[in-house]
mmCIF file of C-alpha atoms in Angstrom:
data_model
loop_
_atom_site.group_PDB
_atom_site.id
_atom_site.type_symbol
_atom_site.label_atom_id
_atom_site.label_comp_id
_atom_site.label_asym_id
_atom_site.label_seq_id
_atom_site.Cartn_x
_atom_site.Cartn_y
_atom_site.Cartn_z
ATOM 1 C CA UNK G 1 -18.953 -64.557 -69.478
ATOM 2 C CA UNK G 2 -18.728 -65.534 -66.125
ATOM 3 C CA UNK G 3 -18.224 -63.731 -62.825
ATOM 4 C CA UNK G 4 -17.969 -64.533 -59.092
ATOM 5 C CA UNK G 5 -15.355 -66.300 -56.751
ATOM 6 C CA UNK G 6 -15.200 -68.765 -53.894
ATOM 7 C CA UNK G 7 -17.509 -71.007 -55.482
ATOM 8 C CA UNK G 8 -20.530 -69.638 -56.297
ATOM 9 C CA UNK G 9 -20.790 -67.724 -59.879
ATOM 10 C CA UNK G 10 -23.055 -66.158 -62.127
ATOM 11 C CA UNK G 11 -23.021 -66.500 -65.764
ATOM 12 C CA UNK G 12 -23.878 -63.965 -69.134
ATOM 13 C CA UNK G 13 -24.346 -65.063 -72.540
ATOM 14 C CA UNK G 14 -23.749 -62.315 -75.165
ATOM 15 C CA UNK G 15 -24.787 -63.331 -78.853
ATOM 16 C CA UNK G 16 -21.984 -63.875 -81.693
ATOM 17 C CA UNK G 17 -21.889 -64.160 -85.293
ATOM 18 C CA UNK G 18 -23.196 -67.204 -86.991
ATOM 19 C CA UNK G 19 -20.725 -69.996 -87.822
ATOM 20 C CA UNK G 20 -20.568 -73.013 -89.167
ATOM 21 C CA UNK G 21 -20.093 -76.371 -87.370
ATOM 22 C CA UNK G 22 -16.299 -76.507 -89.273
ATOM 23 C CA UNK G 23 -15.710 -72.492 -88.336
ATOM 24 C CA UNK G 24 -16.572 -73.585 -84.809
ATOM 25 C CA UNK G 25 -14.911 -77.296 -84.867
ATOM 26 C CA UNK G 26 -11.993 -74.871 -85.401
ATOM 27 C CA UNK G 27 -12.430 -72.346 -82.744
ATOM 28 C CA UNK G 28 -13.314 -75.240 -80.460
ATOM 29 C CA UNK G 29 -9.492 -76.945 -80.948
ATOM 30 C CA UNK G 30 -7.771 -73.747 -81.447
ATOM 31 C CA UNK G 31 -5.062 -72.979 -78.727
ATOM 32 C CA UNK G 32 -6.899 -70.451 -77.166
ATOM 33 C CA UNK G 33 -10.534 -72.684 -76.732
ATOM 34 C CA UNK G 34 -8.862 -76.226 -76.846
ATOM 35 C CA UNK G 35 -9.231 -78.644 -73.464
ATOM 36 C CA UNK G 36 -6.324 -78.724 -71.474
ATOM 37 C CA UNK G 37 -3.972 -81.550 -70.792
ATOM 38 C CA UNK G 38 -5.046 -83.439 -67.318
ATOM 39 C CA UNK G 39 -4.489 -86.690 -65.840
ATOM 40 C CA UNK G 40 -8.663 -87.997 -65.469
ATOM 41 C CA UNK G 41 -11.761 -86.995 -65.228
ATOM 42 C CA UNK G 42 -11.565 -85.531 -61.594
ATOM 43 C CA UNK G 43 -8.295 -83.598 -62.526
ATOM 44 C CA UNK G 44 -10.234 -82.189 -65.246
ATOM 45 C CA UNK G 45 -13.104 -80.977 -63.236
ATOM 46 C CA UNK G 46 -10.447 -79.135 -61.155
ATOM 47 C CA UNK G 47 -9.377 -77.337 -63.718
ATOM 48 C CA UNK G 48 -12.937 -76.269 -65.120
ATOM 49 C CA UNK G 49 -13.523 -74.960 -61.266
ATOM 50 C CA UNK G 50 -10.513 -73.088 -61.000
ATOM 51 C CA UNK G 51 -10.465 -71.587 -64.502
ATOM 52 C CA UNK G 52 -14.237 -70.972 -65.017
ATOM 53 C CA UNK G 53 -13.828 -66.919 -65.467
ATOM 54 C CA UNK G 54 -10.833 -66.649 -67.245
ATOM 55 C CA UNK G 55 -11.465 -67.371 -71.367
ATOM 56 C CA UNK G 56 -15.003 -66.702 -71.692
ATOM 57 C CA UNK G 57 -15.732 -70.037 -74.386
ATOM 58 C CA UNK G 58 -18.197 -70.126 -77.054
ATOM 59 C CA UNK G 59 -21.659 -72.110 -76.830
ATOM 60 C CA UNK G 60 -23.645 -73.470 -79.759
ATOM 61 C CA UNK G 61 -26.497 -73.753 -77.735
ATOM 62 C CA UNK G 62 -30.327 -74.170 -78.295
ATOM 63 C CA UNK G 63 -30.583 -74.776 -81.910
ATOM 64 C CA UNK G 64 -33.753 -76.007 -83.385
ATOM 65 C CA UNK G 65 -33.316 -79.719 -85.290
ATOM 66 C CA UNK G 66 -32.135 -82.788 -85.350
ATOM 67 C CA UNK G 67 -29.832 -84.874 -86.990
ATOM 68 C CA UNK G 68 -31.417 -87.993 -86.526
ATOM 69 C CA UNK G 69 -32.456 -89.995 -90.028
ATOM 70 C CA UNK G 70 -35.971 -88.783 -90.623
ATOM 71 C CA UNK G 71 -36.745 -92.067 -91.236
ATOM 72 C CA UNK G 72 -35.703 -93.438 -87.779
ATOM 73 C CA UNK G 73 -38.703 -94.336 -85.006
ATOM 74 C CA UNK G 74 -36.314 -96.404 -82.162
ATOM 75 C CA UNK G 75 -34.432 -93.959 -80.083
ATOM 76 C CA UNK G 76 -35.226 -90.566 -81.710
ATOM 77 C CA UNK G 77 -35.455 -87.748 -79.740
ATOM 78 C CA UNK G 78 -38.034 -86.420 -82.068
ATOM 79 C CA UNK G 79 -40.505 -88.809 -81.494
ATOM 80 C CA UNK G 80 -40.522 -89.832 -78.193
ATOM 81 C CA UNK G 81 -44.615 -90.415 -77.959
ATOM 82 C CA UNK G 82 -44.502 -89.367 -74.201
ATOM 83 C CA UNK G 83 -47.917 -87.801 -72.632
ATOM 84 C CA UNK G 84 -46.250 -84.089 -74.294
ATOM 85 C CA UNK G 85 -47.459 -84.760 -77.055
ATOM 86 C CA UNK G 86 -51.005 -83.940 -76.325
ATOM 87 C CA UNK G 87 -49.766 -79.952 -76.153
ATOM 88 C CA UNK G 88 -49.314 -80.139 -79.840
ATOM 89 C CA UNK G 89 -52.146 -82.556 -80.973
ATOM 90 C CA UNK G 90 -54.967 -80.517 -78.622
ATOM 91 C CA UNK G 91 -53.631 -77.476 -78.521
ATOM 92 C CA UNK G 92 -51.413 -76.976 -81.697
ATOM 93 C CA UNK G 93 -48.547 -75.508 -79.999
ATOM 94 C CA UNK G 94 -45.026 -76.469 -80.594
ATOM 95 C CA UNK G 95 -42.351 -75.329 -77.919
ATOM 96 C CA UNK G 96 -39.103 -74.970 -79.662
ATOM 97 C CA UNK G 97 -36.898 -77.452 -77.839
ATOM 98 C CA UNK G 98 -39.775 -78.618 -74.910
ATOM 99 C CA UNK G 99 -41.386 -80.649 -77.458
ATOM 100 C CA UNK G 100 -38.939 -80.278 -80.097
ATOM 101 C CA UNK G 101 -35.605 -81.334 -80.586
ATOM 102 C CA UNK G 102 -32.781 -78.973 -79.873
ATOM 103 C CA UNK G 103 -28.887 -79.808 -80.668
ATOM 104 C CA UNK G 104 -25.992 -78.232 -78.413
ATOM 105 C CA UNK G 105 -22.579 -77.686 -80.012
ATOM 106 C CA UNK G 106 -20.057 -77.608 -77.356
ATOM 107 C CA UNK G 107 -16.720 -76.884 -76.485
ATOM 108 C CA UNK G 108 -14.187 -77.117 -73.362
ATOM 109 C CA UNK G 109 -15.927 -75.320 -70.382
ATOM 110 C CA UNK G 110 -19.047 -74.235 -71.930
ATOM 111 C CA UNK G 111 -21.561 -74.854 -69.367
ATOM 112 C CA UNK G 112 -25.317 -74.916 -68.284
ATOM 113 C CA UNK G 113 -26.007 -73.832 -64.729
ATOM 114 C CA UNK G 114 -28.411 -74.710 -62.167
ATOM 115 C CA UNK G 115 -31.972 -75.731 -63.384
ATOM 116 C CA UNK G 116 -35.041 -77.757 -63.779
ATOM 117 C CA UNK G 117 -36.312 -77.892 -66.803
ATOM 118 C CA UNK G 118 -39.484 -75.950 -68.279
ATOM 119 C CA UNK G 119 -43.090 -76.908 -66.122
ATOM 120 C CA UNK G 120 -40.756 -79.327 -64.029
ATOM 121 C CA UNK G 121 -40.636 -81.551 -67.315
ATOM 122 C CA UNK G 122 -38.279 -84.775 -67.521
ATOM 123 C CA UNK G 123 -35.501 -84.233 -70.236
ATOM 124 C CA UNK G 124 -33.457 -87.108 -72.669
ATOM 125 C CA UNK G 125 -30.114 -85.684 -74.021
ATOM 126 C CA UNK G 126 -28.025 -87.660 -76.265
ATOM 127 C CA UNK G 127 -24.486 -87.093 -77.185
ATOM 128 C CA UNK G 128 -24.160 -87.755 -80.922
ATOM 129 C CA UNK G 129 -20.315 -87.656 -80.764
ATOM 130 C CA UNK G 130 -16.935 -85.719 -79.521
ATOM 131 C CA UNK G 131 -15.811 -85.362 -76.099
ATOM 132 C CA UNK G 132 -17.894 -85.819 -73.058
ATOM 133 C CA UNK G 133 -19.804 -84.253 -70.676
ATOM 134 C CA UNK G 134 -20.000 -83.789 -67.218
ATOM 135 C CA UNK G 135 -23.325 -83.231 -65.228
ATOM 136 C CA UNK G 136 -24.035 -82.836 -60.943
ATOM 137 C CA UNK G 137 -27.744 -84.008 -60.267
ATOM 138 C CA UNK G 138 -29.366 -83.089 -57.149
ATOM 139 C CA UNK G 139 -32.306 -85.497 -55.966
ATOM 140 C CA UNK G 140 -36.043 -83.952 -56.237
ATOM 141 C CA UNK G 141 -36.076 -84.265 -52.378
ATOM 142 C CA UNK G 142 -33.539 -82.068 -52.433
ATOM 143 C CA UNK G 143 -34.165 -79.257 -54.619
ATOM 144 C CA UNK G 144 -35.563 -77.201 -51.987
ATOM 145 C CA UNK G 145 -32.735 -77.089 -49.918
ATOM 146 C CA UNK G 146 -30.728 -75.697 -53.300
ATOM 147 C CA UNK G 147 -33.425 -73.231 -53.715
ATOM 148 C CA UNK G 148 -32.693 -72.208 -50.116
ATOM 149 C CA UNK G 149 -29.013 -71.919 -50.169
ATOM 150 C CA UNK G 150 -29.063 -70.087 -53.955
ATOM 151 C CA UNK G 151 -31.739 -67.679 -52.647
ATOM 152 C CA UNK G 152 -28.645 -66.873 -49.455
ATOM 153 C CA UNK G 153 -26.126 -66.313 -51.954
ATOM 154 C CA UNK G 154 -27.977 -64.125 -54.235
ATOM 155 C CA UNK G 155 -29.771 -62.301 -52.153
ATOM 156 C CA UNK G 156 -30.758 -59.534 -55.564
ATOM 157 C CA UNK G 157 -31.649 -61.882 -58.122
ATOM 158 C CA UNK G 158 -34.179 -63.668 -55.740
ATOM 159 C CA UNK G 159 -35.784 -60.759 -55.258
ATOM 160 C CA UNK G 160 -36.105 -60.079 -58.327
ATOM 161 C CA UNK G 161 -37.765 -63.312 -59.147
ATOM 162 C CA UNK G 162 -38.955 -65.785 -56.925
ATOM 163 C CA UNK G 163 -38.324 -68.532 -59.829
ATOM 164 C CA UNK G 164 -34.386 -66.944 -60.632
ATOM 165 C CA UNK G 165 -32.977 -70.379 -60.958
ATOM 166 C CA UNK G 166 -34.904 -70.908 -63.812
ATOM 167 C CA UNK G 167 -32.577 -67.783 -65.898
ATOM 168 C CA UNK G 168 -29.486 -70.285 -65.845
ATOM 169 C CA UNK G 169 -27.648 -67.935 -64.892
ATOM 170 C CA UNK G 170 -26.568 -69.066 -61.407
ATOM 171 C CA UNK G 171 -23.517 -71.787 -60.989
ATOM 172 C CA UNK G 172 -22.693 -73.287 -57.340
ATOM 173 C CA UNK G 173 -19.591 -75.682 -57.281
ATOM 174 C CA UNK G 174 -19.896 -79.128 -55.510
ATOM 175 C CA UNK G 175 -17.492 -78.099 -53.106
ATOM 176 C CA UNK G 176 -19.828 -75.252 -51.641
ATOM 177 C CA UNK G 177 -22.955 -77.820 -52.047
ATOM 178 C CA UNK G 178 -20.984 -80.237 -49.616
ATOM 179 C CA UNK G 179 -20.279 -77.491 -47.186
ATOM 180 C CA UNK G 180 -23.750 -77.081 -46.546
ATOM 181 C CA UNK G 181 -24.814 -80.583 -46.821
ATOM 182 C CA UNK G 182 -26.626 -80.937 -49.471
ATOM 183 C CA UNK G 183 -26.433 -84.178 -51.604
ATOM 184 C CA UNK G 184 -25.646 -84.469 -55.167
ATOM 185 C CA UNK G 185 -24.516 -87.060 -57.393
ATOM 186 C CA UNK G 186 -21.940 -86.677 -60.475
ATOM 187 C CA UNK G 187 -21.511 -88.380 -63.946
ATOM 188 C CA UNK G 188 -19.991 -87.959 -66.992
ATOM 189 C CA UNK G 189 -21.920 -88.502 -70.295
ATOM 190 C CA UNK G 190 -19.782 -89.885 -72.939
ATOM 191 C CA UNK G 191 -20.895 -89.936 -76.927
ATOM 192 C CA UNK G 192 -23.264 -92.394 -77.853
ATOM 193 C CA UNK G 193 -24.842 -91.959 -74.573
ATOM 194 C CA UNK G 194 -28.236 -91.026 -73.201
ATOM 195 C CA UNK G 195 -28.818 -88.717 -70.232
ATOM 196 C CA UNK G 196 -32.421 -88.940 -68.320
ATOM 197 C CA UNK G 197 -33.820 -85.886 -66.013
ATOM 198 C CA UNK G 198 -36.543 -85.934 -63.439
ATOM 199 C CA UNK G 199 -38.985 -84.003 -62.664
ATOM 200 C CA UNK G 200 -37.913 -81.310 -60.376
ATOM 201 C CA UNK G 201 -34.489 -82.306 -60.665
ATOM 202 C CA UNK G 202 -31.904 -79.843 -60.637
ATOM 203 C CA UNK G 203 -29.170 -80.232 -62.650
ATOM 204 C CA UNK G 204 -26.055 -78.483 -63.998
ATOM 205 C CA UNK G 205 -22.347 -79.529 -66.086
ATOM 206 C CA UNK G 206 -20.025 -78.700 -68.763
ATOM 207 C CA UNK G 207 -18.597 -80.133 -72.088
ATOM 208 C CA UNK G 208 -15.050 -81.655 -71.686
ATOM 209 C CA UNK G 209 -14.474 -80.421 -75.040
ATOM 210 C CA UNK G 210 -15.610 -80.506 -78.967
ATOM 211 C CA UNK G 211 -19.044 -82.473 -78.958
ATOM 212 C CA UNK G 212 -22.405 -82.295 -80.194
ATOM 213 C CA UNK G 213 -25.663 -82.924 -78.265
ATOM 214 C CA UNK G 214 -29.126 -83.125 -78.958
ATOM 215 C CA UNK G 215 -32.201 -82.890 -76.578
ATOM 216 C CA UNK G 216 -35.970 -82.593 -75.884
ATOM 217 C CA UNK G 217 -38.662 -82.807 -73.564
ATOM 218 C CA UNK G 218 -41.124 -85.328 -72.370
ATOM 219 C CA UNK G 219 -43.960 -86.515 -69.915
ATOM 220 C CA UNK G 220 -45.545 -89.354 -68.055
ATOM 221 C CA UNK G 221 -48.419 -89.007 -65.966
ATOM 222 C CA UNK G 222 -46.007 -89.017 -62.944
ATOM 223 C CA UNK G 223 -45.452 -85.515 -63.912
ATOM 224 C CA UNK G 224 -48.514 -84.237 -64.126
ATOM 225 C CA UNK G 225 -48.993 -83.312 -60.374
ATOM 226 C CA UNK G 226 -45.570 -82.032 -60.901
ATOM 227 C CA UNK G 227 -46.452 -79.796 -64.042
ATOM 228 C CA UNK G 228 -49.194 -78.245 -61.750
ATOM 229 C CA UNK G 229 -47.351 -76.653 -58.902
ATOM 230 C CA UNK G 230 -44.032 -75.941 -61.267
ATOM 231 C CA UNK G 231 -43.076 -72.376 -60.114
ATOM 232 C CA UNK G 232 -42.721 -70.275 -62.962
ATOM 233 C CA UNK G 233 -40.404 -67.035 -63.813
ATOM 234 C CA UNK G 234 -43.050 -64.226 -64.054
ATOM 235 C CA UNK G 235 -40.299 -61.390 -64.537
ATOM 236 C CA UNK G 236 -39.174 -62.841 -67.919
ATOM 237 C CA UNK G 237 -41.409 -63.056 -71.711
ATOM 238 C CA UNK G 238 -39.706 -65.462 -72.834
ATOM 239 C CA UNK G 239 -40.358 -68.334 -70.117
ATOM 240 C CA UNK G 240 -42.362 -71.330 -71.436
ATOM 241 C CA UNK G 241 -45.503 -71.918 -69.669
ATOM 242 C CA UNK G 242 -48.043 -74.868 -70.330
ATOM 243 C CA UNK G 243 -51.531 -74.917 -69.347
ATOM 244 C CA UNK G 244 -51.750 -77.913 -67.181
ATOM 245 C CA UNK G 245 -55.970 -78.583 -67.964
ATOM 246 C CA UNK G 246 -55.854 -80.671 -70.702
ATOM 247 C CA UNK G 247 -53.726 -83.196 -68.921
ATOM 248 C CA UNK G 248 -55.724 -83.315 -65.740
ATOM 249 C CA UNK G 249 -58.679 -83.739 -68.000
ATOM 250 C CA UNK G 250 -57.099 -86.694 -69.986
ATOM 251 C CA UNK G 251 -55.029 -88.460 -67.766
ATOM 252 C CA UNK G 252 -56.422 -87.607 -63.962
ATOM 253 C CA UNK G 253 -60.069 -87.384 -65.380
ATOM 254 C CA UNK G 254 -61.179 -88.327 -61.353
ATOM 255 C CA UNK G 255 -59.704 -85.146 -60.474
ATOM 256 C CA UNK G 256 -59.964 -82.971 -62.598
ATOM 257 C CA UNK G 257 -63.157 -81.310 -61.060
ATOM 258 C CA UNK G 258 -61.783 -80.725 -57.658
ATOM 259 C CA UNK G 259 -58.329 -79.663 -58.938
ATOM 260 C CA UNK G 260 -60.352 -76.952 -61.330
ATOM 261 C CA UNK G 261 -62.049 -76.105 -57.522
ATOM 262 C CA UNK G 262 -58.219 -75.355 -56.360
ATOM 263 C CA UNK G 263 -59.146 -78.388 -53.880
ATOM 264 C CA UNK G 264 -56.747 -81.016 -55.406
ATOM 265 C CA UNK G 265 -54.732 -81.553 -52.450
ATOM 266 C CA UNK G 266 -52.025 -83.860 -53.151
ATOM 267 C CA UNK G 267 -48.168 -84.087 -51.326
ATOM 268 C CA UNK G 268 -45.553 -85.155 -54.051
ATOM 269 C CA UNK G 269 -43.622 -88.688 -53.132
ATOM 270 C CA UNK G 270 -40.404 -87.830 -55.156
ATOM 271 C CA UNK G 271 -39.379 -91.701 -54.602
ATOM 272 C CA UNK G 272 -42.299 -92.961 -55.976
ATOM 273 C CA UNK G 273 -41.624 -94.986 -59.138
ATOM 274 C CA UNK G 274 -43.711 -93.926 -62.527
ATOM 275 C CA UNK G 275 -46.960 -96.360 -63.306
ATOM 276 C CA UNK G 276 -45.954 -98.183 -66.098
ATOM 277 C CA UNK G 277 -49.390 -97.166 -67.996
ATOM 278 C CA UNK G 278 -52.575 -96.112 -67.005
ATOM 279 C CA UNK G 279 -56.370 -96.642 -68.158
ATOM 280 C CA UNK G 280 -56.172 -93.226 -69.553
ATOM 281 C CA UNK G 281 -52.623 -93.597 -71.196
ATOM 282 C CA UNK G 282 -53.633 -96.585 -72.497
ATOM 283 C CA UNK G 283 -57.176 -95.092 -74.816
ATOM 284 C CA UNK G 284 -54.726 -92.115 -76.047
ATOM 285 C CA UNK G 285 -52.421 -94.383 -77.383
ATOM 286 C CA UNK G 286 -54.664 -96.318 -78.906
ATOM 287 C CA UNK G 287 -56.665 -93.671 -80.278
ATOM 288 C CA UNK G 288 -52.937 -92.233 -81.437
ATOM 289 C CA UNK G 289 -51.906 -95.083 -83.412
ATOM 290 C CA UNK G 290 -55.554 -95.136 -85.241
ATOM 291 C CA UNK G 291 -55.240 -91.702 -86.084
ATOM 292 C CA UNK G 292 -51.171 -91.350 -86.978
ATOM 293 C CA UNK G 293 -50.329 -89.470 -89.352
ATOM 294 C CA UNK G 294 -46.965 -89.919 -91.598
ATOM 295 C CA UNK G 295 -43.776 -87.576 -89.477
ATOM 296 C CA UNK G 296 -43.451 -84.521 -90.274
ATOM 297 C CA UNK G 297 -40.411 -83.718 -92.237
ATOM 298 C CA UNK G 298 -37.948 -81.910 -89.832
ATOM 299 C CA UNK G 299 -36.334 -80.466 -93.001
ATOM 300 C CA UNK G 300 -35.996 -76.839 -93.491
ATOM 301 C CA UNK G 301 -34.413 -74.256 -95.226
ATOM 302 C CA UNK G 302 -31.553 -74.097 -92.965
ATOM 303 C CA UNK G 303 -28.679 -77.081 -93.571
ATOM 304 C CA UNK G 304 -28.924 -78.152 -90.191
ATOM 305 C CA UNK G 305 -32.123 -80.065 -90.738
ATOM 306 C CA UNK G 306 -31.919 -80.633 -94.363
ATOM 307 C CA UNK G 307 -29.525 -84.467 -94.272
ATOM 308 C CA UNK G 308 -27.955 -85.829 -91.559
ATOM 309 C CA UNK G 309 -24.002 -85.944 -91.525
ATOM 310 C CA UNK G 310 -21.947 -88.406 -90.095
ATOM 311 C CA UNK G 311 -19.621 -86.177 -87.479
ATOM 312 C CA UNK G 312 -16.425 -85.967 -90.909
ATOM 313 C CA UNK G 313 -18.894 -83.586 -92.377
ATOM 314 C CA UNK G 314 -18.758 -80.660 -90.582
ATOM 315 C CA UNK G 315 -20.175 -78.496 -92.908
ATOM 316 C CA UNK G 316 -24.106 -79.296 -92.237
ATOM 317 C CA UNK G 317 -24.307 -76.487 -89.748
ATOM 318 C CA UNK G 318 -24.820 -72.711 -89.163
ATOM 319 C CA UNK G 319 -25.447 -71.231 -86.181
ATOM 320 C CA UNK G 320 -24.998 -68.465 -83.510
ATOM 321 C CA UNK G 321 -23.176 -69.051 -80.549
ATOM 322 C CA UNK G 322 -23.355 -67.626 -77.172
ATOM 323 C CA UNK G 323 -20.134 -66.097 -75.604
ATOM 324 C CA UNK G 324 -19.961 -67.592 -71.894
ATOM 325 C CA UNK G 325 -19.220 -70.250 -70.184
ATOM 326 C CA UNK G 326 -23.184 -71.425 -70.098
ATOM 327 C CA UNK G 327 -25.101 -73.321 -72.005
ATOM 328 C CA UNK G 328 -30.044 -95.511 -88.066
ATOM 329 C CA UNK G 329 -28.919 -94.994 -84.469
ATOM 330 C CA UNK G 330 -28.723 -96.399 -80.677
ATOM 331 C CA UNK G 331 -27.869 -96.363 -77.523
ATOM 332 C CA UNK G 332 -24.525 -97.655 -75.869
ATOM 333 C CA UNK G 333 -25.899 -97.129 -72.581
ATOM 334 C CA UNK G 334 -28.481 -95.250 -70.482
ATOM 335 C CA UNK G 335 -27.761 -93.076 -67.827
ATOM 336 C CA UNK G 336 -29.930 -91.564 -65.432
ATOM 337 C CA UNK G 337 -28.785 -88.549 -63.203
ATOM 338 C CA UNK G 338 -31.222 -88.880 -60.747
ATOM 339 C CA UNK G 339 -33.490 -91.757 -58.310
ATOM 340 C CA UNK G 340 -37.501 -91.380 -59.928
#
């Protein structure tokens, strides 16, 4: 559910019943959820605008798996081998969705507002298949001056929470982000396409229409300095939060004294391109392919994860939606919402 006006929104998710992917395949085409008729993409984004809190639509969102082959190493979400990985072979902690896969079942107008993602983290989404989706990027440089203007608007829920962005809750329409002057790029995702986020990069969007989605975490050593002044929601239990020592340790190992002094000065160049490896990156991954284990089997009890289906099987699903308008294979392309 959504409510607001003039631009600048705020958006409720209230649970539903579980479904399957058919029941909601269904819903999703169904003369009541189904896209409407427009001339191109920018006549469609009109429409989402103008519409956004009439027909509250039904999101499929954050649902643990994947329905990439098990067998599959090039281009799975799943296994990524990014820097994360060193939360769950240190620590033993896996973050549903942050470092393992989640799929998003879409349809027309279902949305996810402003954000960055958990600890500042980069994110891959990849659209498996169905209609596309449409995604404003602000540049890291930038994100301040969103922080600014969101904190003017909703004056309540920032003090409530100094981190309030990070409830996806709030949605600000381009037109009110050019009013004030603050940049922003826009792109549209089709299937069979891969979507990149920065660190510190806000970003928001919504699905076009029927589609499926899946998407994960990861980390380079660019985001370290990143992960360690992330400002986190405090108000909420629920907020991931990932001790930043073992990284600084591993990877900034010339550091890691002063920055355990609170002395580890350092000003964040948002342009600056990632190092394409590292001394340190380069021992853990060679200590990680000695020790490399066979995958884990992302199968489970539920049907999601149990075989991947090509998209005419629609039956390889259950799951509970959210009411509101929120949230082998390969590439075609690569995308990348915002400048490193």
């Amino acid at each position: 559910m959504v409510t607001g006006q003039s631009g600048l929104f705020t958006q409720y998710n209230i649970q539903k019943k579980a479904m399957t992917v058919k029941e909601f395949r269904q819903l999703a085409n169904s003369s009541k959820y189904c896209t409407p008729r427009y001339l191109d993409y920018e006549d469609l984004e009109r429409k989402y605008w103008k519409n956004l809190t009439f027909v509250a639509p039904i999101y499929g969102a954050d649902i643990n798996g994947s329905i990439y082959d098990e067998g599959v190493d090039e281009w799975n979400i799943a296994r990524l081998n990014t820097v994360l990985d060193v939360v769950e072979e240190e620590c033993g902690i896996s973050i549903e969705g942050v470092n393992t896969p989640y799929l998003y079942f879409g349809m027309w107008k279902t949305t996810f507002a402003w954000h960055t993602e958990d600890m500042d983290l980069y994110s891959i989404n990849y659209l498996h298949f169905g209609e596309p989706k449409s995604w404003y990027a602000i540049p890291p440089e930038h994100g301040k001056r969103l922080e600014r203007l969101a904190q003017g608007f909703f004056p309540s829920s920032s003090q409530g929470c100094d981190a309030f962005l990070r409830h996806k809750m709030t949605l600000i329409s381009p037109s009110v982000l050019k009013k004030y002057g603050i940049p922003f790029d826009k792109i549209t995702q089709e299937a069979g396409e891969f979507m990149i986020t920065f660190p510190y990069g806000y970003h928001a969007g919504f699905n076009h229409g029927f589609n499926c989605a899946e998407s994960t975490n990861f980390a380079t050593v660019r985001w370290i300095d990143y992960g360690k002044v992330a400002k986190l929601c405090t108000c909420r239990n629920d907020m991931v939060k990932i001790s930043m020592d073992i990284f600084v340790k591993k990877f900034q190992p010339d550091r890691y004294q002063i920055w355990k002094q609170g002395k580890d000065i350092y000003t964040i160049d948002h342009t600056k391109p990632t190092p394409e490896s590292t001394p340190e990156v380069k021992t853990w991954l060679q200590r990680k392919k000695k020790l490399r284990k066979p995958p884990k089997s992302l199968q489970g009890n539920k049907p999601l994860c149990k075989r991947p289906k090509p998209e005419e099987d629609e039956e390889f699903a259950e799951f509970s939606g959210e009411e509101g308008a929120n949230p082998a294979m390969g590439p075609r392309h690569l995308k990348v919402t915002e400048k490193p």
